Coordinates of C-alpha atoms in Angstrom, one line a residue:
M1 CA -93.9 60.5 39.6
S2 CA -95.5 58.2 37.0
N3 CA -95.4 55.3 39.5
I4 CA -97.1 57.4 42.2
K5 CA -99.7 58.4 39.7
N6 CA -100.4 54.8 38.6
N7 CA -100.5 53.7 42.2
W8 CA -103.3 56.1 42.8
L9 CA -105.1 55.5 39.5
V10 CA -105.2 51.7 39.6
P11 CA -107.3 51.3 42.7
L12 CA -109.5 54.2 41.6
A13 CA -110.1 52.6 38.2
F14 CA -110.9 49.2 39.9
T15 CA -113.4 51.0 42.2
N16 CA -115.1 52.5 39.2
I17 CA -115.6 49.2 37.4
Y18 CA -116.5 47.4 40.6
V19 CA -119.1 49.9 41.9
I20 CA -120.4 51.8 38.9
W21 CA -120.9 48.7 36.7
G22 CA -122.7 47.0 39.6
I23 CA -125.2 49.9 39.7
T24 CA -125.6 49.9 35.9
F25 CA -127.4 46.6 36.0
L26 CA -130.1 48.4 38.1
A27 CA -129.9 51.5 35.8
V28 CA -130.6 49.2 32.8
S29 CA -133.7 47.9 34.5
F30 CA -134.9 51.5 35.0
G31 CA -134.1 52.3 31.4
L32 CA -136.0 49.3 30.1
T33 CA -139.2 50.7 31.6
G34 CA -139.3 53.2 28.7
F35 CA -136.7 52.1 26.1
P36 CA -136.5 48.8 24.1
P37 CA -133.1 47.1 24.9
F38 CA -131.1 47.9 21.8
I39 CA -132.5 51.5 21.5
L40 CA -131.4 51.9 25.1
S41 CA -127.9 50.6 24.3
G42 CA -127.6 52.5 21.1
L43 CA -128.5 55.9 22.6
R44 CA -126.2 55.1 25.6
F45 CA -123.1 54.3 23.6
L46 CA -123.6 56.8 20.8
A47 CA -124.2 59.8 23.2
A48 CA -121.2 58.9 25.3
G49 CA -119.0 58.3 22.2
I50 CA -120.0 61.6 20.7
M51 CA -119.3 63.5 23.9
I52 CA -115.8 62.1 24.2
F53 CA -115.1 62.4 20.4
G54 CA -116.3 66.0 20.3
Y55 CA -114.1 67.0 23.2
L56 CA -111.0 65.4 21.7
R57 CA -111.6 66.9 18.3
A58 CA -112.1 70.3 19.9
K59 CA -108.6 69.8 21.4
G60 CA -107.2 69.1 17.9
E61 CA -106.8 65.3 18.1
K62 CA -107.2 63.6 14.7
A63 CA -109.1 60.4 14.0
N64 CA -108.8 59.8 10.3
S65 CA -107.2 56.3 10.3
F66 CA -109.4 53.7 8.8
V67 CA -107.3 50.9 10.4
N68 CA -107.9 52.4 13.8
W69 CA -111.6 52.8 13.2
R70 CA -111.8 49.1 12.1
K71 CA -109.9 47.9 15.2
N72 CA -112.0 49.9 17.5
A73 CA -115.2 48.9 15.7
I74 CA -114.4 45.2 16.3
T75 CA -113.7 45.9 20.0
G76 CA -116.8 48.1 20.4
I77 CA -119.2 45.7 18.7
L78 CA -117.9 42.7 20.7
V79 CA -117.5 44.4 24.1
L80 CA -120.4 46.9 24.0
T81 CA -123.0 45.8 21.5
G82 CA -122.6 42.1 22.2
G83 CA -121.3 42.2 25.8
T84 CA -123.6 44.9 27.1
G85 CA -126.4 45.2 24.6
L86 CA -127.3 41.5 25.1
V87 CA -127.5 42.2 28.9
G88 CA -130.2 44.7 28.2
W89 CA -132.1 42.2 26.2
G90 CA -131.7 39.6 29.0
E91 CA -132.9 41.9 31.7
Q92 CA -136.3 42.0 30.1
Y93 CA -136.8 38.5 31.5
V94 CA -134.6 38.2 34.6
S95 CA -133.9 40.6 37.4
A96 CA -130.9 42.9 37.5
S97 CA -129.2 40.8 40.2
E98 CA -129.7 37.6 38.3
A99 CA -128.2 39.2 35.2
S100 CA -125.2 40.4 37.0
I101 CA -124.6 37.0 38.5
A102 CA -125.2 35.2 35.2
I103 CA -122.3 37.1 33.5
A104 CA -120.0 36.7 36.4
T105 CA -118.4 33.8 34.5
G106 CA -116.2 36.3 32.8
P107 CA -112.9 35.5 34.6
F108 CA -113.3 31.8 33.7
W109 CA -113.8 32.6 30.0
F110 CA -110.8 34.9 30.2
I111 CA -108.6 32.1 31.4
A112 CA -110.1 29.6 28.9
I113 CA -109.7 31.9 25.9
D114 CA -106.5 33.9 26.8
K115 CA -104.2 31.1 25.7
K116 CA -101.2 33.5 25.5
N117 CA -101.2 33.9 29.3
W118 CA -102.1 30.3 30.3
R119 CA -98.6 29.7 31.8
Y120 CA -99.1 32.7 34.1
Y121 CA -102.7 31.8 35.1
F122 CA -102.1 28.1 35.8
S123 CA -98.8 28.6 37.6
N124 CA -100.3 31.0 40.1
K125 CA -102.1 29.0 42.8
L126 CA -103.8 32.0 44.4
I127 CA -105.5 32.9 41.1
L128 CA -106.7 29.4 40.6
V129 CA -107.9 29.0 44.2
G130 CA -109.6 32.4 44.1
L131 CA -111.4 31.6 40.8
V132 CA -112.6 28.3 42.2
I133 CA -113.9 29.9 45.4
G134 CA -115.5 32.6 43.4
F135 CA -117.3 30.0 41.3
V136 CA -118.6 28.2 44.4
G137 CA -119.9 31.5 45.7
L138 CA -121.5 32.2 42.3
I139 CA -123.4 29.0 42.5
L140 CA -124.6 29.7 46.1
F141 CA -125.6 33.3 45.1
L142 CA -127.4 32.2 42.0
N143 CA -129.3 29.5 43.9
G144 CA -130.4 32.0 46.5
S145 CA -131.4 34.5 43.9
V146 CA -133.4 32.2 41.6
S147 CA -135.1 30.3 44.4
A148 CA -136.2 33.4 46.3
P149 CA -139.9 34.0 45.7
E150 CA -139.5 37.7 46.2
N151 CA -137.1 37.8 43.2
A152 CA -139.3 35.7 40.9
H153 CA -139.7 37.2 37.5
A154 CA -142.9 37.4 35.5
A155 CA -141.4 35.8 32.4
S156 CA -142.0 32.2 31.5
G157 CA -139.5 29.5 32.4
S158 CA -138.4 29.0 28.7
L159 CA -137.8 32.7 28.2
R160 CA -135.8 32.9 31.4
I161 CA -133.6 30.0 30.3
T162 CA -133.1 31.7 27.0
A163 CA -132.2 34.9 28.8
F164 CA -129.6 33.1 30.8
I165 CA -128.1 31.5 27.7
V166 CA -128.0 34.9 26.0
L167 CA -126.3 36.4 29.1
A168 CA -123.7 33.7 29.0
L169 CA -123.1 34.5 25.3
S170 CA -122.8 38.2 26.2
S171 CA -120.0 37.3 28.7
I172 CA -118.1 35.4 26.0
S173 CA -118.5 38.3 23.6
W174 CA -117.2 40.7 26.2
V175 CA -114.2 38.5 26.8
L176 CA -113.4 38.1 23.1
G177 CA -113.6 41.9 22.6
S178 CA -111.5 42.6 25.7
L179 CA -108.7 40.3 24.6
Y180 CA -108.9 41.6 21.0
S181 CA -108.6 45.2 22.4
K182 CA -105.6 44.2 24.6
N183 CA -103.8 42.4 21.7
N184 CA -104.8 44.8 18.9
P185 CA -104.8 48.3 20.4
G186 CA -105.7 51.2 18.3
G187 CA -103.0 53.7 17.4
H188 CA -104.8 56.7 18.7
S189 CA -104.9 57.9 22.3
T190 CA -106.8 55.7 24.8
F191 CA -109.7 58.2 24.9
M192 CA -110.0 58.5 21.1
N193 CA -110.0 54.7 20.9
I194 CA -112.8 54.5 23.5
A195 CA -114.8 57.2 21.6
Q196 CA -114.6 55.3 18.4
Q197 CA -115.6 52.1 20.1
L198 CA -118.6 53.7 21.7
I199 CA -119.7 55.4 18.5
T200 CA -119.5 52.2 16.4
A201 CA -121.2 50.2 19.1
G202 CA -124.0 52.7 19.3
V203 CA -124.5 52.7 15.5
A204 CA -124.5 48.8 15.5
S205 CA -127.0 48.7 18.4
L206 CA -129.4 51.1 16.6
I207 CA -129.1 49.0 13.4
I208 CA -130.0 45.9 15.4
A209 CA -132.9 47.8 16.9
S210 CA -134.2 48.6 13.4
F211 CA -133.9 44.9 12.4
R212 CA -135.8 43.9 15.5
N213 CA -138.5 46.5 14.7
E214 CA -137.9 48.2 18.1
W215 CA -138.8 51.7 16.6
S216 CA -142.3 50.6 15.8
G217 CA -144.6 52.1 18.3
F218 CA -141.8 53.7 20.3
S219 CA -142.2 57.3 21.3
F220 CA -139.7 59.5 23.2
A221 CA -142.6 61.4 24.7
A222 CA -143.9 58.3 26.3
V223 CA -140.6 57.5 28.1
P224 CA -141.1 57.9 31.9
L225 CA -138.7 60.1 33.9
S226 CA -137.2 57.1 35.7
A227 CA -136.1 55.7 32.3
W228 CA -134.5 58.9 31.3
F229 CA -132.5 59.0 34.6
G230 CA -131.5 55.4 34.0
L231 CA -130.2 56.3 30.5
L232 CA -128.4 59.4 31.8
F233 CA -126.6 57.3 34.5
L234 CA -125.6 54.7 31.8
I235 CA -124.2 57.4 29.6
L236 CA -122.2 59.5 32.1
F237 CA -121.1 56.8 34.6
G238 CA -121.4 53.4 32.9
S239 CA -120.2 54.4 29.4
V240 CA -117.8 57.2 30.1
I241 CA -116.2 56.9 33.6
A242 CA -116.4 53.1 34.1
Y243 CA -115.6 52.1 30.5
V244 CA -112.7 54.5 30.3
S245 CA -111.4 53.0 33.5
Y246 CA -111.9 49.4 32.1
I247 CA -110.0 50.0 28.9
W248 CA -107.2 51.7 30.7
L249 CA -106.9 48.9 33.2
L250 CA -106.6 46.4 30.3
S251 CA -103.6 48.2 29.1
V252 CA -101.7 48.0 32.5
K253 CA -103.1 44.9 34.2
P254 CA -103.6 41.2 33.2
A255 CA -107.0 40.7 31.6
A256 CA -108.1 38.0 34.1
L257 CA -107.4 40.3 37.0
V258 CA -109.4 43.1 35.4
S259 CA -112.3 40.7 34.7
T260 CA -112.8 40.2 38.5
H261 CA -115.3 43.1 38.3
T262 CA -117.8 40.4 37.3
Y263 CA -117.5 39.0 40.8
I264 CA -118.0 42.3 42.6
N265 CA -120.7 43.7 40.4
P266 CA -123.4 41.3 41.7
I267 CA -122.6 42.3 45.2
V268 CA -123.1 46.0 44.4
T269 CA -126.2 45.2 42.3
V270 CA -127.9 43.4 45.1
I271 CA -127.0 46.0 47.7
A272 CA -128.1 48.8 45.4
G273 CA -131.3 47.0 44.7
W274 CA -131.9 46.6 48.4
I275 CA -131.3 50.3 49.1
I276 CA -133.1 51.8 46.0
V277 CA -136.0 49.4 45.3
N278 CA -136.2 47.5 48.6
E279 CA -135.1 44.1 47.2
V280 CA -134.7 41.5 49.9
I281 CA -131.3 39.8 50.4
N282 CA -131.7 36.3 51.8
S283 CA -129.2 34.2 53.8
S284 CA -128.2 32.2 50.8
Q285 CA -127.4 35.4 48.8
L286 CA -125.4 36.8 51.8
L287 CA -123.4 33.5 52.0
G288 CA -122.7 33.7 48.3
L289 CA -121.6 37.3 48.5
F290 CA -119.1 36.4 51.3
V291 CA -117.7 33.5 49.3
I292 CA -117.4 35.5 46.1
L293 CA -115.7 38.3 47.9
S294 CA -113.2 35.9 49.4
G295 CA -112.4 34.5 46.0
V296 CA -111.9 38.0 44.6
L297 CA -109.6 39.0 47.4
L298 CA -107.4 35.9 46.8
T299 CA -107.3 36.6 43.0
N300 CA -106.3 40.2 43.6
A301 CA -103.8 39.3 46.3
T302 CA -101.3 38.1 43.7
K303 CA -100.9 41.7 42.4
Y304 CA -101.5 44.0 45.3
L305 CA -99.9 41.9 48.1
K306 CA -97.0 40.4 46.1
L307 CA -93.6 41.3 47.4
S308 CA -90.6 41.8 45.2
N309 CA -87.5 39.7 45.7
R310 CA -85.7 42.6 47.2
S311 CA -88.5 43.2 49.7
K312 CA -88.5 39.5 50.7
V313 CA -84.7 39.7 51.3
K314 CA -85.1 42.8 53.5
I315 CA -87.9 41.1 55.5
R316 CA -85.7 38.0 56.0
R317 CA -82.7 40.2 57.1
T318 CA -84.9 42.2 59.5
M319 CA -86.3 39.0 61.0
R320 CA -82.8 37.6 61.5
S321 CA -81.7 40.9 63.1
W322 CA -84.7 40.7 65.5
N323 CA -83.8 37.1 66.4
K324 CA -80.2 38.1 67.2
I325 CA -81.4 41.0 69.3
S326 CA -83.9 38.7 71.1
K327 CA -81.2 36.1 71.8
S328 CA -78.8 38.7 73.1
Y329 CA -81.4 40.2 75.4
K330 CA -82.2 36.8 76.8
H331 CA -78.5 36.1 77.3
I332 CA -78.0 39.4 79.1
T333 CA -81.1 39.0 81.3
G334 CA -80.7 35.3 81.7

């Protein structure tokens, strides 16, 4: 029964991080119309964390281990405050699509940093070929997005370059936090660990907002309705449903495989931008999307299309049987 359950949950969880996190880049851009970046991140994480934490405490689950709080705080600050909060800062100066593409280097950082699984990664030709193809598509996609006049951002060239550097750092921070979470899991349930990560990340983000003086001149009353909708989407879908799916996937699948969401997210972001805010998708972007998707399919094929040795033996036996039947038929009808 557990295998059937996992077979159903795994594709659902991948769908969540592929689609929902693609849309969150657009939701962040909406949220930034009324919230400064780290206030937006802080409210998002803290609200989501308190919701999950309160539900678990009401069910009687305890969370009084300082060691677990420390582990989850490290994960939360690296993955959420650094990995996601910095994306919010970057989207002040680049579009949502550009931001999603810029952090799509995640799978490469996973392979470079995850030394423990180098033998697995570098011995699997499909993963390597898939990552290379994805990188080529990433370049094509980025070229089409940056060069398109309709996607030009109002920020100066130097600020945009700084934003892309910060987005690259956010990707590295996300990878470091994800690997730390996989290698140093908390002792509580998965949901309690996630709640603690969200709460500590929210507190850290709000502290950063205070140091950056984001509260000065900020007024909740002045926040437009679109920004509130963006924040609500980020809380319920981005930080609860998708993040829960992500942390769970890290516990059952290789980190590099889970990180392929950074390839799919730009596709979803561009399509969502086209549908919701009428962003134009040019031919170079479409080509990049196709190449990126091809790379992801190759990367995932090693897990979803891999046959066991027993299955391979059965297939070979079946083929031999069909050959014998075919030869017998030709002999009889010859």
